[in-house]
CSV table of C-alpha atoms in Angstrom, one decimal:
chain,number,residue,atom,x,y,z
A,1,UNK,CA,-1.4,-24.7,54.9
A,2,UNK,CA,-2.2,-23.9,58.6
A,3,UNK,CA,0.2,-22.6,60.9
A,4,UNK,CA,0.1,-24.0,64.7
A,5,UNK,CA,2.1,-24.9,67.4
A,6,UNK,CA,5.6,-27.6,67.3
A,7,UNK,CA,3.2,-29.7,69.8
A,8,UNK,CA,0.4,-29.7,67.2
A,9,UNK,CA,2.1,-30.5,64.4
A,10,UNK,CA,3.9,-33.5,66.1
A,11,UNK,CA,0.6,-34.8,67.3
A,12,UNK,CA,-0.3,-35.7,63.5
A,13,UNK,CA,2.6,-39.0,63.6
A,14,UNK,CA,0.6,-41.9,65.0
A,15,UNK,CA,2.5,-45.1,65.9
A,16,UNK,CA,3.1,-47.5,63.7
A,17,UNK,CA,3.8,-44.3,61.2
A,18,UNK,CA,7.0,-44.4,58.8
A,19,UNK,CA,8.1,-40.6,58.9
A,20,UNK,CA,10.8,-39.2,56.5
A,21,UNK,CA,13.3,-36.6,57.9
A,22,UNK,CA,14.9,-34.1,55.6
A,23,UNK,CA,18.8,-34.3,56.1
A,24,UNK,CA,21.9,-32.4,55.9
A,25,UNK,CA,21.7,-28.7,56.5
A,26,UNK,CA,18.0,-28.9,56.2
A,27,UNK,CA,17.1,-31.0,59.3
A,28,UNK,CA,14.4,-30.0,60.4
A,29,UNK,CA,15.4,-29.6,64.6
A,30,UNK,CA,12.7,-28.1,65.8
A,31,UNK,CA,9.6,-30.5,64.7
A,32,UNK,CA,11.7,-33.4,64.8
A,33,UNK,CA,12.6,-32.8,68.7
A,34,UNK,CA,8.4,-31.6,69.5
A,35,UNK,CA,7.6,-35.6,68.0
A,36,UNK,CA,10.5,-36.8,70.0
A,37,UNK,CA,8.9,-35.6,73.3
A,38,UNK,CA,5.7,-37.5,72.3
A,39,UNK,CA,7.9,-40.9,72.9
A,40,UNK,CA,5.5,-42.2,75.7
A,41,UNK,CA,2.1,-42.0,73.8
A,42,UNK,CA,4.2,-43.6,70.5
A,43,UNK,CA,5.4,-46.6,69.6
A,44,UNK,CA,7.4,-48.5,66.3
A,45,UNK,CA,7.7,-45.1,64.9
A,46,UNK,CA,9.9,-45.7,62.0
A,47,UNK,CA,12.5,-43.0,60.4
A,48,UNK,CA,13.7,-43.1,56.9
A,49,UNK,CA,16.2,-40.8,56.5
A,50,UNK,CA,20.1,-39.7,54.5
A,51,UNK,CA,22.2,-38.1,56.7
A,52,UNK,CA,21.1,-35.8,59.2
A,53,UNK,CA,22.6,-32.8,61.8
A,54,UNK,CA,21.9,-32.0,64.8
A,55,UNK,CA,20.8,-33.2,68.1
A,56,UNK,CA,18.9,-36.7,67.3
A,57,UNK,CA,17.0,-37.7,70.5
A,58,UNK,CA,15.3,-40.5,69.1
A,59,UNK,CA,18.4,-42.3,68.5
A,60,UNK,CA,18.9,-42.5,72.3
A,61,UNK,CA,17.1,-43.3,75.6
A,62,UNK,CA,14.5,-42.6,76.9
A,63,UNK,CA,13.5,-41.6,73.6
A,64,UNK,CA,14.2,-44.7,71.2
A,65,UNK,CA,12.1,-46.7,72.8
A,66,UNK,CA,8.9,-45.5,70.6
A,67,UNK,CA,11.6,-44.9,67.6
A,68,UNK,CA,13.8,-47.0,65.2
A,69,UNK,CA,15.9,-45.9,62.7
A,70,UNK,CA,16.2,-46.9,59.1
A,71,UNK,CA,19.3,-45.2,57.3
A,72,UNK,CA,19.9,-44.9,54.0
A,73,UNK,CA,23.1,-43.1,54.8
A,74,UNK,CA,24.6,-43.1,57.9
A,75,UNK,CA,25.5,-40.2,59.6
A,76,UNK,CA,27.7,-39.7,62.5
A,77,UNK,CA,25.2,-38.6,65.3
A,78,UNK,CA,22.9,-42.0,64.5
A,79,UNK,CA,25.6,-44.1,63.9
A,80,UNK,CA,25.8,-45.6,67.6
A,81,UNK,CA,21.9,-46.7,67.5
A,82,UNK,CA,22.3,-47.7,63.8
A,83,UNK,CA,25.0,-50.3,65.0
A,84,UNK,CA,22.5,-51.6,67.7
A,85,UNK,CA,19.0,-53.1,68.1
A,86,UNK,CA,17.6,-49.4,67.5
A,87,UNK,CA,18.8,-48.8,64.0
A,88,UNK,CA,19.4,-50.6,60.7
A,89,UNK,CA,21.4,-49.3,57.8
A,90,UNK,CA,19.9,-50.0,54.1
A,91,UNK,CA,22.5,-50.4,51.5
A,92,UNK,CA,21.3,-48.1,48.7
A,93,UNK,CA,22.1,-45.5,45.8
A,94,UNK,CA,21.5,-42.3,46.6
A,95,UNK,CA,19.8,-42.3,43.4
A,96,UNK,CA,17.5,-45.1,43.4
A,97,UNK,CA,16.2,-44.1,47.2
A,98,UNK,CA,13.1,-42.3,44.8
A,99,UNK,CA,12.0,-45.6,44.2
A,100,UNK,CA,11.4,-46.8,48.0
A,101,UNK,CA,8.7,-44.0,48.0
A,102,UNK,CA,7.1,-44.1,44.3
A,103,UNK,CA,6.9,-47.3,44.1
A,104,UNK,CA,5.2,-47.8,47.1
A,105,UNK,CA,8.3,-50.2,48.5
A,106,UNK,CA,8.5,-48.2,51.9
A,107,UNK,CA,5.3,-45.9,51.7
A,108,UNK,CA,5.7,-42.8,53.6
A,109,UNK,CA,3.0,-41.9,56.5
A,110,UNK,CA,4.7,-38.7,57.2
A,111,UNK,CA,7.1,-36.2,55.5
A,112,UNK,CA,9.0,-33.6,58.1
A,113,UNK,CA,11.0,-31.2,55.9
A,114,UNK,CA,12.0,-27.5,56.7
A,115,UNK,CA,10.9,-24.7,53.8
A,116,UNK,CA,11.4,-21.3,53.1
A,117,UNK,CA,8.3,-18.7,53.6
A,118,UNK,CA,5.5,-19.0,50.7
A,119,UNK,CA,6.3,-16.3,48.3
A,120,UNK,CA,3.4,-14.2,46.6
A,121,UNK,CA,2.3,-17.0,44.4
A,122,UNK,CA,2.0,-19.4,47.1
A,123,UNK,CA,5.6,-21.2,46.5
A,124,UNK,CA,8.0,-22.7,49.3
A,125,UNK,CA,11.6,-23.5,48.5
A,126,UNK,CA,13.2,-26.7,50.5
A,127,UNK,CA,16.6,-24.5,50.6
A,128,UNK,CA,19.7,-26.6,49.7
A,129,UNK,CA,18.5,-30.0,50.3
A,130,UNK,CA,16.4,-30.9,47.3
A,131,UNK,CA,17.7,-34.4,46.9
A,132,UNK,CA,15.1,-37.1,48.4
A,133,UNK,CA,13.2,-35.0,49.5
A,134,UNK,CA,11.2,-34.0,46.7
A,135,UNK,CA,9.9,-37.5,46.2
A,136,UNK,CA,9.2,-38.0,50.0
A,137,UNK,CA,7.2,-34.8,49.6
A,138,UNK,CA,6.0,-35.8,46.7
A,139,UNK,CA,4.6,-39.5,47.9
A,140,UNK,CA,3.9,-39.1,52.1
A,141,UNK,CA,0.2,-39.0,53.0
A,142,UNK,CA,0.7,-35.9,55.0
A,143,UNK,CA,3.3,-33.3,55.3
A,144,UNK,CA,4.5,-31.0,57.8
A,145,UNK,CA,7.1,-28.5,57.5
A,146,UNK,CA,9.1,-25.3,59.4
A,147,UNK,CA,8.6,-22.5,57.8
A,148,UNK,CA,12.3,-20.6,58.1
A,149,UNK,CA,12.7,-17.0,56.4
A,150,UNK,CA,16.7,-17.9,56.7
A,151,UNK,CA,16.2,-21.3,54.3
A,152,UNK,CA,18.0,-20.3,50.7
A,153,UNK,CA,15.6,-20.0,47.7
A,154,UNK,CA,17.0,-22.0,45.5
A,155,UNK,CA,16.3,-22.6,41.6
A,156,UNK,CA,15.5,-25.8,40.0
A,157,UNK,CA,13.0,-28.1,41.3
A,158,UNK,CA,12.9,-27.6,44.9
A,159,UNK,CA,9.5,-25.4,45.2
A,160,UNK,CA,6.1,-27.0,46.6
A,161,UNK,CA,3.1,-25.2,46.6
A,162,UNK,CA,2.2,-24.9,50.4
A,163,UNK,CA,-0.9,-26.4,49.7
A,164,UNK,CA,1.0,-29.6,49.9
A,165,UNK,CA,1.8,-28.8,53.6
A,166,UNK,CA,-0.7,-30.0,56.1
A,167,UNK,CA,0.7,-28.3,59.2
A,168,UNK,CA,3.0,-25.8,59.6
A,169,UNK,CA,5.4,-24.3,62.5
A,170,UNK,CA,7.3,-20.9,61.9
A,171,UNK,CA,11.0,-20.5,63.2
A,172,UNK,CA,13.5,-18.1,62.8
A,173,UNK,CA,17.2,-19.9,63.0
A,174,UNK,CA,20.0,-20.3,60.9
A,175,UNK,CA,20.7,-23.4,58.7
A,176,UNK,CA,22.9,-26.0,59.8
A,177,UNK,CA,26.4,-25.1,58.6
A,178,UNK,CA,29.8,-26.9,58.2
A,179,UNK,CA,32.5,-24.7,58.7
A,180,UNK,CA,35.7,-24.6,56.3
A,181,UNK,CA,38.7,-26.8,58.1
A,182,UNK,CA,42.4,-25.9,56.9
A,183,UNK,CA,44.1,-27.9,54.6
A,184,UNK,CA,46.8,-29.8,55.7
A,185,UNK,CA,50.1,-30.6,53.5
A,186,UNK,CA,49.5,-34.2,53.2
A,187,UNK,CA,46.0,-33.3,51.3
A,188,UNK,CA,47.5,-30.8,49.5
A,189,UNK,CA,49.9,-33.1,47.9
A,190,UNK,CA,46.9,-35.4,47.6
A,191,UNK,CA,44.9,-32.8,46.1
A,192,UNK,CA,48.0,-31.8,43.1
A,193,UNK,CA,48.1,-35.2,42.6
A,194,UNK,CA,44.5,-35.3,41.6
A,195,UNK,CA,44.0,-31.4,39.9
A,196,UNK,CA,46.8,-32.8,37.5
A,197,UNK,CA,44.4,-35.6,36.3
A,198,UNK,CA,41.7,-33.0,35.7
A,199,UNK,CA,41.4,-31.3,31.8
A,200,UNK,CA,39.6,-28.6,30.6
A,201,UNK,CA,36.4,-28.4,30.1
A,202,UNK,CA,35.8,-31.1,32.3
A,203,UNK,CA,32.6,-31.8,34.6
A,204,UNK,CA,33.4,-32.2,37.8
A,205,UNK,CA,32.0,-33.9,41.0
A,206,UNK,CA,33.3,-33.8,44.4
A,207,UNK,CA,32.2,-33.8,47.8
A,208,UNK,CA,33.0,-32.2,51.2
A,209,UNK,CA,35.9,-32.5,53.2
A,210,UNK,CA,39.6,-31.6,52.9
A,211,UNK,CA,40.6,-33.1,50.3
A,212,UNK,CA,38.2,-32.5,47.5
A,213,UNK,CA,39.0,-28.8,49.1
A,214,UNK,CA,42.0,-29.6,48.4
A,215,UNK,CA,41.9,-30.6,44.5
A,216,UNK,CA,39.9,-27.2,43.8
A,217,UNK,CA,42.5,-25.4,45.3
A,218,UNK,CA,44.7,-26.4,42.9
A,219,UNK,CA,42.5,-25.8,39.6
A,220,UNK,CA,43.2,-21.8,39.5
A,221,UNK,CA,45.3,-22.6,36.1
A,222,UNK,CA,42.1,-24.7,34.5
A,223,UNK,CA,39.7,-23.3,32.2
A,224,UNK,CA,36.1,-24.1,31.2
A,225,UNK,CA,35.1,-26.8,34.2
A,226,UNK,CA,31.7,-27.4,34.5
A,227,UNK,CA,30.0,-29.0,37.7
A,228,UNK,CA,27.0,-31.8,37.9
A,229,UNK,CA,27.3,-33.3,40.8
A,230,UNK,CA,25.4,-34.6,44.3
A,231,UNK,CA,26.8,-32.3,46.7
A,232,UNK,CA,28.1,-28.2,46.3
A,233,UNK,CA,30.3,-26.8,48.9
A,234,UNK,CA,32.1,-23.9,49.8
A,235,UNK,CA,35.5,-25.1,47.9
A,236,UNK,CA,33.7,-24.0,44.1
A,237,UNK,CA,33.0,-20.5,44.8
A,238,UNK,CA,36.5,-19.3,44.3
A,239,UNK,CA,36.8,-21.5,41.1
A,240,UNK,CA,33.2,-19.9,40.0
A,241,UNK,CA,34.2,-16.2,40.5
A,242,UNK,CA,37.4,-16.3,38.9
A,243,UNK,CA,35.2,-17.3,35.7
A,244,UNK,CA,37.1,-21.1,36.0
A,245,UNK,CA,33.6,-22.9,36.1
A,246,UNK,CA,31.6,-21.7,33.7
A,247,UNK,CA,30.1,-25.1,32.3
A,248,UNK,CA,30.1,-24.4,29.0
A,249,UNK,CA,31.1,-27.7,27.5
A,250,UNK,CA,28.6,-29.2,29.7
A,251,UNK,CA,26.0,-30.7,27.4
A,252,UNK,CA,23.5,-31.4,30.4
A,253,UNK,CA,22.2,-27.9,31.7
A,254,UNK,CA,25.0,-26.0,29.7
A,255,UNK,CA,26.4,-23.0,32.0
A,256,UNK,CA,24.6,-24.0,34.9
A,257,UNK,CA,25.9,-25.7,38.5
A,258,UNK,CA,23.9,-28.8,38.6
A,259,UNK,CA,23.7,-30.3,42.3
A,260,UNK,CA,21.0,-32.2,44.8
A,261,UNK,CA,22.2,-30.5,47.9
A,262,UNK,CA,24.5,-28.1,49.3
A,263,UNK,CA,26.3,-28.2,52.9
A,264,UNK,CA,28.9,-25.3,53.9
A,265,UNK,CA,29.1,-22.3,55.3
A,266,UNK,CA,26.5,-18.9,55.4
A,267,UNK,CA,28.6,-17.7,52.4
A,268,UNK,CA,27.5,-20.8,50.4
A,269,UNK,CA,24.1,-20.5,51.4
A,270,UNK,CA,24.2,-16.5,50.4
A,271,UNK,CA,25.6,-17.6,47.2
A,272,UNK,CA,23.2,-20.1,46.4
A,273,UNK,CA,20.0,-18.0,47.4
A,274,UNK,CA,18.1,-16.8,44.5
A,275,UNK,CA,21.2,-17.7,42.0
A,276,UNK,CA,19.7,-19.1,38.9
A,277,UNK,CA,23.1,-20.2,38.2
A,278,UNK,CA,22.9,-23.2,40.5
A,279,UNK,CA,20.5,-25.7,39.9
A,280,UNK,CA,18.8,-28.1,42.6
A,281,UNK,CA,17.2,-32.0,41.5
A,282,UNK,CA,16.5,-34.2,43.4
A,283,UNK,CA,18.8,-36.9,43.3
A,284,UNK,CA,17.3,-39.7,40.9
A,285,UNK,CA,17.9,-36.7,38.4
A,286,UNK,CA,21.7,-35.5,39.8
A,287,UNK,CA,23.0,-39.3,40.2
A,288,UNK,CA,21.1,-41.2,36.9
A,289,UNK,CA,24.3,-43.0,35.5
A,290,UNK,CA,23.4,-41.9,32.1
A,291,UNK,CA,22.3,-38.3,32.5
A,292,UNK,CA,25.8,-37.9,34.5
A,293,UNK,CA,27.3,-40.0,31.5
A,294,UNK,CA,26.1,-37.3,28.9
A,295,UNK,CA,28.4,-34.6,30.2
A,296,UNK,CA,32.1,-34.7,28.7
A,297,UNK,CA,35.0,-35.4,30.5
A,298,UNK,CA,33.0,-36.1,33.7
A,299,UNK,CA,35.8,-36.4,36.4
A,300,UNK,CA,34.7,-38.2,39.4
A,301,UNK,CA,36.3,-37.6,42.8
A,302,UNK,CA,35.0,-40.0,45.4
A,303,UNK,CA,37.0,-41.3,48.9
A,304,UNK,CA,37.4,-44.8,50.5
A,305,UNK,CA,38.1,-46.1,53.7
A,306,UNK,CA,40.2,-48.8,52.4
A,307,UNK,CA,41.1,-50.7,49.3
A,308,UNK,CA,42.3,-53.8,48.9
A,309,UNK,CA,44.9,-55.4,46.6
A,310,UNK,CA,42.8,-56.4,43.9
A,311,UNK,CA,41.1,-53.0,44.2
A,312,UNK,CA,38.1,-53.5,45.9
A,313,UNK,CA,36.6,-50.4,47.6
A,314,UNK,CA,34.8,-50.1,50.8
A,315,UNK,CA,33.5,-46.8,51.8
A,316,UNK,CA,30.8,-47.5,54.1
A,317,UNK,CA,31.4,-49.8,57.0
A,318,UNK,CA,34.8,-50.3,59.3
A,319,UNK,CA,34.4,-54.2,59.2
A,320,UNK,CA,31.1,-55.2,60.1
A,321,UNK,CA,30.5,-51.3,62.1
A,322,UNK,CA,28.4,-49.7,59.6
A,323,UNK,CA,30.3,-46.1,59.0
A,324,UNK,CA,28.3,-44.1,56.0
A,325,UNK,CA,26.4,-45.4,53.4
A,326,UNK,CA,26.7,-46.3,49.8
A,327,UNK,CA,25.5,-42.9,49.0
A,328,UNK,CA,26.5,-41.1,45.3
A,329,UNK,CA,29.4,-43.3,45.2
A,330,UNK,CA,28.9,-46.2,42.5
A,331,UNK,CA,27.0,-43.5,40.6
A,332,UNK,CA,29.1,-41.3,39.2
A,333,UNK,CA,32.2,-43.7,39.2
A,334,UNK,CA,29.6,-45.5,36.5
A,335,UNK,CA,28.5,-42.2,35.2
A,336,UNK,CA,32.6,-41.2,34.7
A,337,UNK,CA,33.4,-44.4,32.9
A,338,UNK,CA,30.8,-44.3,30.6
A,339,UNK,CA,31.1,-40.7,29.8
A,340,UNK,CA,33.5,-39.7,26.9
A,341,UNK,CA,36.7,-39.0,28.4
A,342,UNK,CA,35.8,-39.5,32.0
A,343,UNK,CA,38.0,-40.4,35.0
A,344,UNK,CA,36.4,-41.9,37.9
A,345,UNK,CA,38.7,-41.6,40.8
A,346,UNK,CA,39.1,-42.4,44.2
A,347,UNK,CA,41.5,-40.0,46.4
A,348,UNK,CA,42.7,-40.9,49.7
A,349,UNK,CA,45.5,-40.5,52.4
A,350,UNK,CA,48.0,-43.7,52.4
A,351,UNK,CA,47.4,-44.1,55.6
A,352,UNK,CA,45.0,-43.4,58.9
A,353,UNK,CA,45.8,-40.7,61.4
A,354,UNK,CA,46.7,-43.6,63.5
A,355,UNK,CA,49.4,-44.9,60.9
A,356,UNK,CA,47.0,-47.8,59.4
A,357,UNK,CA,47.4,-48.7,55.6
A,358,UNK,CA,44.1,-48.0,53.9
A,359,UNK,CA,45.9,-50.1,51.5
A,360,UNK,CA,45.4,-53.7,52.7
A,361,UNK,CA,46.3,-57.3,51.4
A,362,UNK,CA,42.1,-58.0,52.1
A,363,UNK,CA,39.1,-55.7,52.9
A,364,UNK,CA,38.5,-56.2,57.2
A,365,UNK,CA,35.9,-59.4,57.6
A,366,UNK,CA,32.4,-58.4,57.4
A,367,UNK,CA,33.5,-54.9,55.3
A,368,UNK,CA,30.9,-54.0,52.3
A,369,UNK,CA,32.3,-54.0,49.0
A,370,UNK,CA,30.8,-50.2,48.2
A,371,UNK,CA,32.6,-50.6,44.6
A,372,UNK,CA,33.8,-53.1,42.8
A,373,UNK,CA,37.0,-53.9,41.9
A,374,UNK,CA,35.9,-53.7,38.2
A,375,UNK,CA,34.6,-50.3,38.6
A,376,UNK,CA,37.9,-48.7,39.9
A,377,UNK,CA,40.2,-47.0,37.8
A,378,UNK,CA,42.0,-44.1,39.1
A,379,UNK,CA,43.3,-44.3,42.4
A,380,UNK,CA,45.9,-41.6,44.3
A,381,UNK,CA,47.4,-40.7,47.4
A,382,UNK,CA,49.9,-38.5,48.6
A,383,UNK,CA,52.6,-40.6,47.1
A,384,UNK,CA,51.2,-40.9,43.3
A,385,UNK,CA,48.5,-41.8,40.8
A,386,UNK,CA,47.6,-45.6,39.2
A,387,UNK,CA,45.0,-46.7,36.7
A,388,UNK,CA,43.8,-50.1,37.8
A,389,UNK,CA,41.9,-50.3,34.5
A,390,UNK,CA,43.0,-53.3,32.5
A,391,UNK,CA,45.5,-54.6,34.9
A,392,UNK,CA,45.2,-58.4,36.4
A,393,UNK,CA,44.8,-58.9,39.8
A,394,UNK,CA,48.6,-59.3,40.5
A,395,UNK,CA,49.3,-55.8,38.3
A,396,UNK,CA,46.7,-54.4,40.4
A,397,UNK,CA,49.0,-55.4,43.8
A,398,UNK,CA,52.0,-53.8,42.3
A,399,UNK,CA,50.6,-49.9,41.5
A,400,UNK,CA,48.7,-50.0,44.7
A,401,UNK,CA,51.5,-51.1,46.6
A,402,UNK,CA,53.5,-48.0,44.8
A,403,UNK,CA,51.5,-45.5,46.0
A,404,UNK,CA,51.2,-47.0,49.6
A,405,UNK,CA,52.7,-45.4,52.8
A,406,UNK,CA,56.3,-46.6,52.7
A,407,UNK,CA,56.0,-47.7,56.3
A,408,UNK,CA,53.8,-50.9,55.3
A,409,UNK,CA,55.3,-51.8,52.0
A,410,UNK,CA,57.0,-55.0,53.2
A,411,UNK,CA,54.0,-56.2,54.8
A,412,UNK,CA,51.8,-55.5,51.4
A,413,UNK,CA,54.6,-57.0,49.4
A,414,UNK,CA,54.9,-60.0,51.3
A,415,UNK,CA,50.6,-60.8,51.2
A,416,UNK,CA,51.0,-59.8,47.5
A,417,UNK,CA,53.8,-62.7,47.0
A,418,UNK,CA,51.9,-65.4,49.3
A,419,UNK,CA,48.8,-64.4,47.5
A,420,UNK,CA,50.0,-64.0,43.8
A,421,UNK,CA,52.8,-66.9,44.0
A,422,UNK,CA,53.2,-68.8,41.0
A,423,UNK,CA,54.5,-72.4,41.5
């Protein structure tokens, strides 16, 4: 591994290259902007990436015009150039995004990932973001990285020799964080209504935001929970030092916090360095159907931004605006039906901050079915919890319509009659 200059080790893309970029709290800023300035001497650079944070010059001018984008998961600060000419969005799992890279379906040119410092045997750490890009690392014909003492070590299967890193920078900065938002009422009644579906010694998985905040908040009276999931974030800690998740009915990695990536605040990443209690894969290994499947009682807890009728879920595009991504999603719904006593459920306000039903008579035109409506089972909102599973199309109408903002009732019982009419 040889350390040089952000300017050197950008000079090693060449156009034409397809260059991965670790995401989430891991992006790595520093490199990623020292290639960015190298827009006039490139050209049909192309970036595979999940989500990323931070400042993204290559999704805008001058700077695009030697860089598109290729999402796998669409994150806010690309999603402008991803809904252009300057970005496309592919619609894939989380965990079969491996197999674009091992089996040489997208072969990567270039791998830019951010690592802890070598420890005495030689040993990085890629921190809380082990997910996709292990295999990126794993497959790209070269790889450069930033070396950042403030990166967690994390156990599991994060660690590269830095003899697999072909150019390295040094930096000294903290990790991208995503501070804790308060919970408002309407999510806390959202997040009873879910906690009450949860039993002992289940497995959980959850991601970030209020509302999955908002279901842990209400486990303090649970006992023996276990966690195998994509994403940790700050909301388990309380529920882990309390003694509440201790995994021990987990039959996958029994005792231990199984996730692919964490995003949160310091405290998270303080908690998760050096803990051997938390467990990074990467995500073909987090978000396999029937390694989540083998855990009991595996209670998925996944969001939507609307849902139709007949129970159709999209949760990555507002019509034909691509939004997110398929992500995790479809995964561990499958994973929770299949494994014994699972609930796969989908938790979501009735309604928008702008007073539009997420509950509609049809998904917008153009919107991506992110799960089918034979997939859903549980779904809540502030206003109750229905099991889809088993019920016709026109049951289906009637519990959705029950736990639907009040205010647009009529309207959903009016396209249920025209729809559902029998003569």
């Amino acid at each position: 591994m040889k350390i040089v200059t952000a300017a050197e080790a950008a000079a090693i893309v060449k156009s034409g290259d397809r260059i991965f970029l670790q995401g989430a709290a891991m992006t790595p800023n520093t490199l990623i902007n020292s290639i960015c300035e190298r827009y006039e001497e490139l050209e049909q650079v192309e970036i595979i990436s999940i989500h990323t944070e931070g400042e993204v010059k290559y999704a805008f001018p001058p700077y695009n015009q030697a860089f598109n984008i290729n999402s796998c998961f669409v994150g806010g600060n690309v999603r402008k150039a991803v809904n252009t000419n300057k970005g496309d969005y592919i619609p894939i799992f989380l965990s079969e995004i491996h197999f674009l890279f091992r089996r040489n379906i997208l072969p990567l040119d270039v791998a830019v990932v951010q690592v802890s410092p070598p420890d005495r045997h030689g040993y990085c750490s890629l921190g809380v973001s082990v997910d996709i890009a292990l295999p990126a690392i794993q497959t790209a014909k070269k790889v450069i990285a930033q070396i950042n003492p403030q990166v967690p070590r994390t156990h599991g299967d994060g660690i590269i020799h830095k003899s697999r890193i072909d150019l390295a920078i040094e930096v000294d900065e903290p990790i991208h964080v995503a501070p804790i938002t308060e919970i408002t009422d309407l999510e806390h009644a959202i997040g009873k209504n879910v906690a009450d579906l949860i039993e002992d010694g289940a497995t959980l998985q959850l991601g970030i935001g209020n509302i999955p905040n908002a279901v842990l908040s209400n486990l303090h009276n649970h006992k023996r929970l276990g966690v195998h999931t994509e994403m940790f974030s700050d909301g388990l800690l309380p529920l882990v030092e309390k003694g509440i998740i201790t995994g021990e009915e987990k039959e996958i990695k029994t005792g231990k916090i199984v996730t692919c990536f964490a995003a949160g605040t310091k405290n998270l990443y303080d908690f998760v360095d050096d803990n051997p209690l938390v467990h990074f894969k990467e995500a073909g290994y987090t978000n396999d159907t029937s390694v989540i499947a083998r855990n009991p009682k595996v209670t998925a807890i996944n969001s939507a931004i609307e849902i139709d009728l007949t129970g159709q879920v999209c949760a990555d595009s507002i019509g034909q605006r691509h939004f997110s991504g398929v992500g995790g999603q479809m995964d561990f719904i499958r994973g929770a039906t299949i494994s014994e006593g699972g609930k796969p459920i989908f938790a979501l306000s009735a309604a928008t901050a702008k007073g539009v039903s997420k509950i509609t008579p049809t998904l917008k035109e153009g919107a991506g079915v992110t799960t089918t409506r034979a997939h859903v089972h549980y779904v809540v909102t502030e206003y109750g919890v229905v099991n889809l599973f088993g019920k016709n199309l026109y049951e289906r109408a009637k519990a959705l319509i029950s736990i639907s903002h009040p205010d647009h009732r009529e309207m959903l019982i009016k396209a249920a009659y025209e729809r559902f009419e029998r003569s």
